[in-house]
Every structure is written in structure tokens, then in C-alpha cells.
Amino acid sequence: MKKSPAYLPIENYGIIGNMKTIALVSLDGNIDFMCFPDFDSPTIFASLLDQKEGGSFSVTPQFDSFKTKQLYIPGTAVLLTRFFSDDGIVEVTDYMPLEEGDDKKICAIVRKIKTIRGNIDYTINCAPRFDYAKASHQIEKTGKNELTFTAVNDGDTMVRLVADFPLKFKGKDGYAEFNLAQGEEAWVVLESAEKDDARELRNIDYYKNATYQKTVTFWRNWISKSTYKGRWTDLVLRSAITLKLLTSATYGSMVAAPTFSLPESVGNDRNWDYRFTWIRDAAFTMYAFLRLGYWEEASGFLKWIHERSGDDVLNLMYNIDGSPVMEEVVLDNMEGYMGSGPVRIGNAAKDQHQLDIYGELIDTIYLYNKNHSKINYEFWQTVQKHIACVVEDWKKPDHGMWEVRSGKKQFLHTRLMCWVAMDRAIKIAVDRSFPYPEKQWKEVRDAIYVDIYESFWNKKLGAWVQYKGADVVDASVLLMPLVHFITPDEPRWLSTLKVVEEKLSTDVLIYRYDNKGGSDGLEGEEGTFNMCSFWFIEVLAKNKEIDKALESFEKMTGYANHLGLFAEQIGKRGEHLGNFPQAFTHLALISAALELDKQLDRL
């Protein structure tokens, strides 16, 4: 395994975004990952996956040595990276411009560099690498303070670098050297461009004078809509902003994470592309938005879902625009994070059968209908179409929510979510007096319940197990009381929870399942799964184990990075693993905090 000391820990990054794409900004002030101009576009910066060839955008004060800190402007996605040295202090402000009604075609990164103390020399290096670092490009100096980069194999893929200081280029990269005395500042912007663009290009003065305050105002207006009044405001709202950044302003869909192939285990091949809309992940996210009072995001997603009603069956994942996900392929030109290849784009799980998605989706529709806006009959017909698939297929094995590559099984979580789909659909029909085959649906719902309660119970183990006939547990069983299938004081549930703790937990950290021996069809171990850890905390709260739940929540949130962000998993040394940041983790944090608040308020 090839390793490079130049790779920073995954948790050493913050994010900026504009609901079209996201960039990862390191504690060193480098933009080391960004797909451009959309979430699922090819990368133009990917040094996080190949330090030498992936491309990056750096701002570097010329200190002999320094320490850095990062923080967000409160209530926003505007990121500050601060450099501290005996010779001075530097502040780099990074954001993607946003304003109400902003031109959705504009996609830009704004970087403001300011000397807080001292007289500092700087270097800037902008090294875009188009099409996952596979395409060559040309550089044109289009003005004293302007460079244009154009991909050779695709003349429509262009970016423009503009600044309020002279820009030069050397080889494939743009660069600059300049000095700022104390109190002085400089601005540099990387923006999308189009060949033969007829619009009036925005100059650097526009970005300097018109974008910062509008972007701050946009985020503060959005965060003010939250109904959360609980005890963990900073954590919950940072998670909400993160989920908002993962949501497409254009389509209403959302990505599971903005990155691909960050490893679940360094040196192994558990490297996946998460830049797509999973119905499950998006439905869980909209559920979190609804509970925080963000109705517009949920409405946008349900509109996107309704647009998929013409499909014969609901796919488990889509591109953000609703088109089919590309085939899974390996990028041989990238070494992977710390040598952890293969680097994959696309996702073969797109062709898997995963029935649980109907439960997560219809549960969100149920909450939307109950607490915000009644769905109309046309939308109800789409729900009926989804339920018909559950009625037809609920007994069939599938690949499950964890997308195992070892073959289909009758997974408990799938069966549980089929019950949720039937139960919530019936409740919606009753609430709206919609026509539905009452006898058939209730018979199916009840048959699923009995099947779960009896056929997935392992008397010897004392737990409901991962799949029918198994002798192992799966952390997704934690959802049983959370979806109101079982009461928290049910003896079988209390026994199951005890087994989950014994078999899958390391203190508060929870593995999603035991994958030793390649039980999921993959090599290598993985870290603990953050979403499952927050499920565990929520279950403890429901079980009235408040002191334990509170202590566990504080421990778990202590694994967040310096900005309150989480990747998918936590490794044995407390390091972040997997794609970053992960929607699953942040929505589960929100749900756990809400449950803790509710239980504490009852004391």
C-alpha cells in the first residue's frame, strides 16, 4: 500500500457550498476536493484522492511555521481559516456566493485573504485538473488579473480565475505572489465560465462588494426559519446547514455525501461514490428537515419524487436531476486517499433490489401530510403505486439497506420498512379519506408484523436478528422502537438491545454489523457507523435511560471534527472514515438531540 505523509486526516476539512456543489477546504487553507459545477460532475480538484495529480487550489502565507484554526461565521456556511505564526496572523475567508433569487448558472468560490498582524508574503496556486484529472487543459491569460482554464477534450468545461492582483501561469497552473501589510486584504475568485459567453462577466469588484453580505444574510435568514429551541442549538443547526448544503437548489433532491471513494478502511477497497440521491437517505433527511420546521426543502423533495412517478418502479438511487446513475467504474489514474484504491465513480448498487426505500419514503410523506400540508389525490395515486410494489414483493429477499454484495437475503430492516410503508399509507388514507383496498392493505400490514415478530426472533440469541435464519444482530434493529413497531419496554426489545450492546458496541460507538470473514461480500474491516451510534442514543432516551443517553450523546458529539462535521464512520484511533460529510450522520444527530430534548422536558 502506497502512503503519502502529505494526506491530511479526513476530519481536517471544512466545507463550503452553494446547493449546487461543495468544496472541501483543509486546515492548511487548500481546496483539495470539488466536483464542478454540480455535485455529480467530474472533479476539478481531487488531491484528496491523489496528492500529486488530483489538483488543488492553495493560499499559502510564507511563514516558516504556523498553526491554523477554522471556524464558521455563526449561522452560515462561510468558513474562516486562520494562520498563526510568530511573524503574523492571516485570515482566509472562503464561501460560495448565494442570494435569494441568485442566477443558478453562476457557480463560484470566493477567497478573501487578509493580514491581521504583520507584513506577509503570499503565494497562490490554482491547479485545476479536469474530468477526474484525466483531461489536459489550456490556460489563456485574458487580462492582467484574469486566467481562463479550458479542458481540451471538452471545450465547454471552463473555469475563470480573477483577482485584484496580477495572475500568472506556469505549466498547467495559475499562480501569484504578493504581499499584504497589516490590515490589507486581497480577493481571488474561481468561477464557472462558458465558451463564447455573451453575458457581461462579473468582475472582481462585484464579488468584493456584492456577495459576502448577501451570502451571510441568505444563511442567517434560512437558519432563522428553524423551530428548534432545544439544548444543542449549535450542533443541531450546524447539522441542518450541512444537510442544506447537500440539497440541490435546482432539483430538490440531495446527495448522500459530496465525495467519492474516501475509504471506510484505509488500504482496503471499501471505497464508494455517494454523490447521488438515495431515496432512503433523502427521505431520512427530509424527515429531519420537517422536524426542524423546514417545510420548503421537504416540499421540493416530494415534488422531485412525484416527478419519478412515471417510472415503472422506484429506483433506489438517481442522479440529482433524476436521470439514471452511471455504471460503476474505476479511475486507474488516481492512487486513492493514502493509497486506498480503487477509486470508484458510479455505483453498482444502483441495480440492487432494496425494498426498504418505500418505508422511509412513505413515512416522510406521512409526516408531511400530518404536520404541514395535506397531499392531493394525484400524489396519493403515486403512493398507491409504491404500495403495490410492497404488497407484491415484501416476502422477497433483497440486498438490504447496507447494500451487501454477498447476495440477497430476507433482511429484518427491509421487512420492518415494508411494515412502515403499509402502516403509514393506511394512516394517510384514513386521514384524507382516500379510497384504498382496506382489507388487503391491513392484512398485508398485519402479516408483515407477525412475520417480523416471530420469524426473525432468535430464541437462543435472545434477539431479533439481521436476516431470517441468522444468528447475528444488525444495528438497523435499533429502528424498531423508533418507527413505533415495538414499545421500548417490550421484553424482547430489551433483550435485543442488550445483545446489540454486547455484540456491536465499543462504548458509544456502534458497528452496523459484524463483517468479519467477508460476510457482506467485501474484504477488510470497517469503522463504527456514526448513524447507528446516534440511533443507539435515541433508543436509550426512549427507554428512559436519560443519564446514559446524555453521557453517550456528549461522547459521540466529541468525535465530530473541529467544525462539528462528521464523516460516515469512526476508526479505531478515533479518525474519520468514509465519505465526508455524511448526511446519514447529521440527520441521526438531529433526531437523537430532538428525542433527548423531549425526554428531558418531561422530567
Short mmCIF file of C-alpha atoms in Angstrom, two decimals, residues 196-490:
data_model
loop_
_atom_site.label_atom_id
_atom_site.label_comp_id
_atom_site.label_asym_id
_atom_site.label_seq_id
_atom_site.Cartn_x
_atom_site.Cartn_y
_atom_site.Cartn_z
CA ASP A 196 -18.24 32.49 -26.20
CA ASP A 197 -20.13 33.70 -23.15
CA ALA A 198 -22.30 36.63 -24.21
CA ARG A 199 -23.27 37.72 -20.70
CA GLU A 200 -21.41 40.51 -19.03
CA LEU A 201 -18.79 38.81 -16.89
CA ARG A 202 -18.77 39.74 -13.25
CA ASN A 203 -15.54 41.46 -12.32
CA ILE A 204 -13.67 41.12 -9.05
CA ASP A 205 -15.29 44.28 -7.67
CA TYR A 206 -18.71 42.61 -7.90
CA TYR A 207 -17.55 39.71 -5.75
CA LYS A 208 -15.75 42.02 -3.31
CA ASN A 209 -18.64 44.43 -2.85
CA ALA A 210 -21.82 42.50 -3.50
CA THR A 211 -21.54 38.87 -2.43
CA TYR A 212 -20.27 38.49 1.13
CA GLN A 213 -23.09 40.19 2.97
CA LYS A 214 -25.74 38.69 0.69
CA THR A 215 -24.36 35.22 1.38
CA VAL A 216 -24.26 35.78 5.14
CA THR A 217 -27.81 37.18 5.01
CA PHE A 218 -29.02 34.22 2.96
CA TRP A 219 -27.77 31.72 5.56
CA ARG A 220 -29.00 33.68 8.56
CA ASN A 221 -32.43 34.09 7.01
CA TRP A 222 -32.53 30.36 6.35
CA ILE A 223 -31.38 29.36 9.83
CA SER A 224 -33.95 31.71 11.40
CA LYS A 225 -36.73 29.50 9.98
CA SER A 226 -35.73 26.65 12.29
CA THR A 227 -38.23 25.76 15.00
CA TYR A 228 -35.54 24.09 17.14
CA LYS A 229 -35.47 25.52 20.67
CA GLY A 230 -33.56 22.73 22.40
CA ARG A 231 -30.31 22.36 24.30
CA TRP A 232 -27.88 21.70 21.44
CA THR A 233 -28.52 24.64 19.15
CA ASP A 234 -25.03 24.93 17.67
CA LEU A 235 -24.71 21.21 16.91
CA VAL A 236 -28.21 20.80 15.52
CA LEU A 237 -28.12 23.91 13.34
CA ARG A 238 -24.64 23.08 12.02
CA SER A 239 -26.01 19.69 11.03
CA ALA A 240 -29.02 21.38 9.42
CA ILE A 241 -26.77 23.70 7.40
CA THR A 242 -24.73 20.68 6.32
CA LEU A 243 -27.86 18.88 5.13
CA LYS A 244 -28.99 22.04 3.33
CA LEU A 245 -25.62 22.21 1.55
CA LEU A 246 -26.18 18.63 0.36
CA THR A 247 -29.60 19.54 -1.08
CA SER A 248 -29.91 20.66 -4.70
CA ALA A 249 -31.34 24.16 -5.10
CA THR A 250 -32.15 23.31 -8.71
CA TYR A 251 -33.94 19.97 -8.33
CA GLY A 252 -34.91 19.48 -4.68
CA SER A 253 -33.04 16.18 -4.49
CA MET A 254 -29.99 15.69 -2.28
CA VAL A 255 -26.75 13.72 -2.28
CA ALA A 256 -25.72 11.27 0.42
CA ALA A 257 -22.29 12.94 0.57
CA PRO A 258 -20.38 15.28 -1.77
CA THR A 259 -17.36 12.97 -2.15
CA PHE A 260 -16.49 9.60 -3.62
CA SER A 261 -14.05 6.82 -2.70
CA LEU A 262 -12.93 8.14 0.66
CA PRO A 263 -12.16 4.79 2.30
CA GLU A 264 -14.15 3.07 5.02
CA SER A 265 -10.91 1.29 5.83
CA VAL A 266 -7.55 2.75 4.81
CA GLY A 267 -5.73 0.38 2.48
CA ASN A 268 -8.79 -1.69 1.58
CA ASP A 269 -11.31 -1.49 -1.23
CA ARG A 270 -14.43 -0.26 0.59
CA ASN A 271 -14.49 2.94 -1.46
CA TRP A 272 -17.80 4.13 -2.88
CA ASP A 273 -19.33 7.05 -4.76
CA TYR A 274 -22.00 8.82 -2.68
CA ARG A 275 -22.74 11.80 -4.96
CA PHE A 276 -26.22 10.56 -5.80
CA THR A 277 -29.74 10.78 -4.45
CA TRP A 278 -30.61 7.66 -2.50
CA ILE A 279 -34.35 7.59 -1.83
CA ARG A 280 -33.60 6.30 1.67
CA ASP A 281 -31.02 8.94 2.58
CA ALA A 282 -33.07 11.76 1.11
CA ALA A 283 -36.26 10.63 2.85
CA PHE A 284 -34.47 10.41 6.20
CA THR A 285 -33.04 13.89 5.58
CA MET A 286 -36.42 15.39 4.72
CA TYR A 287 -37.81 13.80 7.88
CA ALA A 288 -35.14 15.70 9.82
CA PHE A 289 -35.94 18.92 7.94
CA LEU A 290 -39.63 18.54 8.73
CA ARG A 291 -38.93 18.10 12.43
CA LEU A 292 -36.90 21.33 12.37
CA GLY A 293 -39.62 23.27 10.53
CA TYR A 294 -38.00 23.33 7.08
CA TRP A 295 -41.09 22.64 5.01
CA GLU A 296 -39.80 24.10 1.74
CA GLU A 297 -36.99 21.54 1.47
CA ALA A 298 -39.41 18.68 2.10
CA SER A 299 -41.86 20.10 -0.45
CA GLY A 300 -39.09 20.36 -3.04
CA PHE A 301 -38.04 16.76 -2.49
CA LEU A 302 -41.60 15.42 -2.67
CA LYS A 303 -42.10 17.31 -5.92
CA TRP A 304 -38.92 15.64 -7.24
CA ILE A 305 -40.26 12.26 -6.06
CA HIS A 306 -43.61 12.87 -7.76
CA GLU A 307 -41.76 13.55 -11.00
CA ARG A 308 -40.37 9.99 -10.75
CA SER A 309 -43.92 8.56 -10.69
CA GLY A 310 -43.68 7.76 -14.38
CA ASP A 311 -41.01 5.15 -13.66
CA ASP A 312 -42.22 1.54 -13.66
CA VAL A 313 -40.63 1.06 -10.24
CA LEU A 314 -38.89 3.47 -7.90
CA ASN A 315 -35.13 3.15 -8.27
CA LEU A 316 -33.16 3.16 -5.05
CA MET A 317 -30.86 5.94 -6.31
CA TYR A 318 -30.76 8.59 -9.04
CA ASN A 319 -28.55 11.37 -10.28
CA ILE A 320 -29.60 14.67 -8.75
CA ASP A 321 -31.58 15.55 -11.91
CA GLY A 322 -33.50 12.26 -11.73
CA SER A 323 -31.60 10.51 -14.52
CA PRO A 324 -30.08 7.02 -14.11
CA VAL A 325 -26.84 6.66 -12.18
CA MET A 326 -23.77 5.83 -14.25
CA GLU A 327 -22.17 2.39 -14.22
CA GLU A 328 -19.55 1.85 -11.54
CA VAL A 329 -16.05 2.24 -12.98
CA VAL A 330 -12.55 2.51 -11.56
CA LEU A 331 -10.35 5.57 -12.12
CA ASP A 332 -6.98 3.95 -12.71
CA ASN A 333 -5.25 7.33 -12.89
CA MET A 334 -5.78 8.07 -9.17
CA GLU A 335 -3.98 6.31 -6.31
CA GLY A 336 -6.75 6.93 -3.78
CA TYR A 337 -6.66 8.56 -0.36
CA MET A 338 -3.42 7.40 1.31
CA GLY A 339 -3.07 4.82 -1.46
CA SER A 340 -6.51 3.32 -0.76
CA GLY A 341 -7.58 2.23 -4.22
CA PRO A 342 -9.50 1.50 -6.25
CA VAL A 343 -11.03 4.93 -6.78
CA ARG A 344 -14.59 4.32 -7.94
CA ILE A 345 -17.15 6.58 -9.59
CA GLY A 346 -20.69 5.50 -10.26
CA ASN A 347 -22.27 2.90 -8.01
CA ALA A 348 -23.13 -0.70 -8.84
CA ALA A 349 -25.69 -0.74 -6.04
CA LYS A 350 -27.99 1.17 -8.42
CA ASP A 351 -29.07 -2.18 -9.85
CA GLN A 352 -29.76 -3.78 -6.48
CA HIS A 353 -33.20 -4.62 -5.16
CA GLN A 354 -33.83 -2.74 -1.91
CA LEU A 355 -37.44 -2.77 -0.78
CA ASP A 356 -36.93 -0.74 2.38
CA ILE A 357 -36.89 2.55 0.45
CA TYR A 358 -40.70 2.56 0.34
CA GLY A 359 -40.93 2.63 4.12
CA GLU A 360 -38.55 5.55 4.59
CA LEU A 361 -40.24 7.50 1.79
CA ILE A 362 -43.85 6.95 2.84
CA ASP A 363 -43.02 7.67 6.48
CA THR A 364 -41.75 11.09 5.37
CA ILE A 365 -44.87 11.66 3.26
CA TYR A 366 -46.98 10.70 6.28
CA LEU A 367 -45.23 13.26 8.50
CA TYR A 368 -45.54 15.93 5.79
CA ASN A 369 -49.25 15.22 5.36
CA LYS A 370 -49.86 15.16 9.13
CA ASN A 371 -47.96 18.25 10.20
CA HIS A 372 -47.63 20.56 7.21
CA SER A 373 -49.70 20.21 4.07
CA LYS A 374 -52.26 17.64 3.01
CA ILE A 375 -51.24 15.70 -0.08
CA ASN A 376 -53.59 15.75 -3.03
CA TYR A 377 -55.23 12.80 -4.75
CA GLU A 378 -52.80 12.84 -7.66
CA PHE A 379 -49.91 12.39 -5.24
CA TRP A 380 -51.89 9.71 -3.42
CA GLN A 381 -52.04 7.74 -6.66
CA THR A 382 -48.22 7.78 -6.69
CA VAL A 383 -48.22 6.46 -3.11
CA GLN A 384 -50.61 3.69 -4.14
CA LYS A 385 -48.21 2.72 -6.90
CA HIS A 386 -45.39 2.39 -4.37
CA ILE A 387 -47.56 0.37 -2.00
CA ALA A 388 -48.49 -2.00 -4.83
CA CYS A 389 -44.77 -2.85 -5.09
CA VAL A 390 -44.63 -3.57 -1.35
CA VAL A 391 -47.75 -5.75 -1.48
CA GLU A 392 -46.27 -7.71 -4.38
CA ASP A 393 -42.70 -8.05 -3.17
CA TRP A 394 -42.48 -7.85 0.64
CA LYS A 395 -41.67 -11.54 1.05
CA LYS A 396 -38.81 -11.42 -1.44
CA PRO A 397 -35.15 -11.29 -0.40
CA ASP A 398 -33.12 -8.20 -1.31
CA HIS A 399 -29.69 -6.65 -0.76
CA GLY A 400 -30.78 -4.59 2.25
CA MET A 401 -30.05 -1.03 3.28
CA TRP A 402 -26.32 -1.75 3.69
CA GLU A 403 -26.12 -2.81 0.03
CA VAL A 404 -24.25 -6.05 0.69
CA ARG A 405 -22.56 -7.65 -2.27
CA SER A 406 -22.83 -11.20 -0.95
CA GLY A 407 -26.28 -11.93 -2.33
CA LYS A 408 -29.90 -11.35 -1.39
CA LYS A 409 -31.42 -12.26 1.97
CA GLN A 410 -34.65 -11.65 3.83
CA PHE A 411 -33.33 -8.76 5.92
CA LEU A 412 -35.10 -7.62 9.07
CA HIS A 413 -34.70 -3.95 8.22
CA THR A 414 -36.29 -4.43 4.82
CA ARG A 415 -39.23 -6.26 6.32
CA LEU A 416 -39.58 -3.60 9.03
CA MET A 417 -39.71 -0.82 6.45
CA CYS A 418 -42.29 -2.73 4.42
CA TRP A 419 -44.44 -2.70 7.57
CA VAL A 420 -43.80 1.04 7.97
CA ALA A 421 -44.85 1.64 4.35
CA MET A 422 -48.14 -0.20 4.83
CA ASP A 423 -48.86 1.31 8.25
CA ARG A 424 -48.22 4.92 7.20
CA ALA A 425 -50.08 4.56 3.91
CA ILE A 426 -53.15 3.32 5.77
CA LYS A 427 -52.91 6.25 8.19
CA ILE A 428 -52.67 8.72 5.29
CA ALA A 429 -55.68 7.15 3.58
CA VAL A 430 -57.76 7.36 6.75
CA ASP A 431 -56.71 10.95 7.41
CA ARG A 432 -57.56 12.07 3.87
CA SER A 433 -60.50 9.67 3.30
CA PHE A 434 -58.75 8.46 0.17
CA PRO A 435 -60.01 5.28 -1.48
CA TYR A 436 -57.79 2.25 -0.86
CA PRO A 437 -58.20 -1.54 -0.61
CA GLU A 438 -58.61 -1.51 3.16
CA LYS A 439 -58.95 -5.25 3.72
CA GLN A 440 -55.94 -6.17 1.58
CA TRP A 441 -53.63 -3.50 2.97
CA LYS A 442 -54.44 -4.26 6.58
CA GLU A 443 -53.99 -7.97 6.01
CA VAL A 444 -50.57 -7.35 4.44
CA ARG A 445 -49.53 -4.96 7.21
CA ASP A 446 -50.53 -7.45 9.90
CA ALA A 447 -48.90 -10.38 8.12
CA ILE A 448 -45.62 -8.45 7.94
CA TYR A 449 -45.86 -7.64 11.65
CA VAL A 450 -46.32 -11.25 12.66
CA ASP A 451 -43.57 -12.39 10.31
CA ILE A 452 -41.11 -9.96 11.88
CA TYR A 453 -42.13 -10.68 15.44
CA GLU A 454 -41.94 -14.45 15.13
CA SER A 455 -39.74 -15.39 12.15
CA PHE A 456 -36.86 -13.00 12.87
CA TRP A 457 -36.65 -13.84 16.57
CA ASN A 458 -33.68 -15.99 17.58
CA LYS A 459 -34.60 -17.53 20.92
CA LYS A 460 -31.09 -18.84 21.57
CA LEU A 461 -29.50 -15.43 20.95
CA GLY A 462 -32.33 -13.56 22.62
CA ALA A 463 -32.66 -11.02 19.83
CA TRP A 464 -34.26 -10.13 16.56
CA VAL A 465 -31.58 -10.95 14.02
CA GLN A 466 -30.16 -9.44 10.84
CA TYR A 467 -31.98 -11.72 8.42
CA LYS A 468 -34.31 -14.67 8.60
CA GLY A 469 -32.41 -17.66 10.00
CA ALA A 470 -29.38 -15.63 11.12
CA ASP A 471 -27.58 -15.87 14.44
CA VAL A 472 -26.18 -12.31 14.31
CA VAL A 473 -27.66 -8.88 15.01
CA ASP A 474 -27.62 -5.76 12.88
CA ALA A 475 -27.69 -2.20 14.23
CA SER A 476 -30.62 -1.35 11.97
CA VAL A 477 -32.74 -3.27 14.51
CA LEU A 478 -32.44 -0.09 16.62
CA LEU A 479 -35.10 1.42 14.39
CA MET A 480 -37.81 -0.95 15.68
CA PRO A 481 -38.92 1.33 18.54
CA LEU A 482 -38.03 4.50 16.61
CA VAL A 483 -40.62 3.70 13.92
CA HIS A 484 -43.13 2.61 16.59
CA PHE A 485 -43.15 -1.04 15.61
CA ILE A 486 -42.48 -2.03 19.21
CA THR A 487 -42.67 -0.25 22.56
CA PRO A 488 -39.37 0.48 24.32
CA ASP A 489 -40.36 -1.68 27.31
CA GLU A 490 -41.21 -4.82 25.30
#
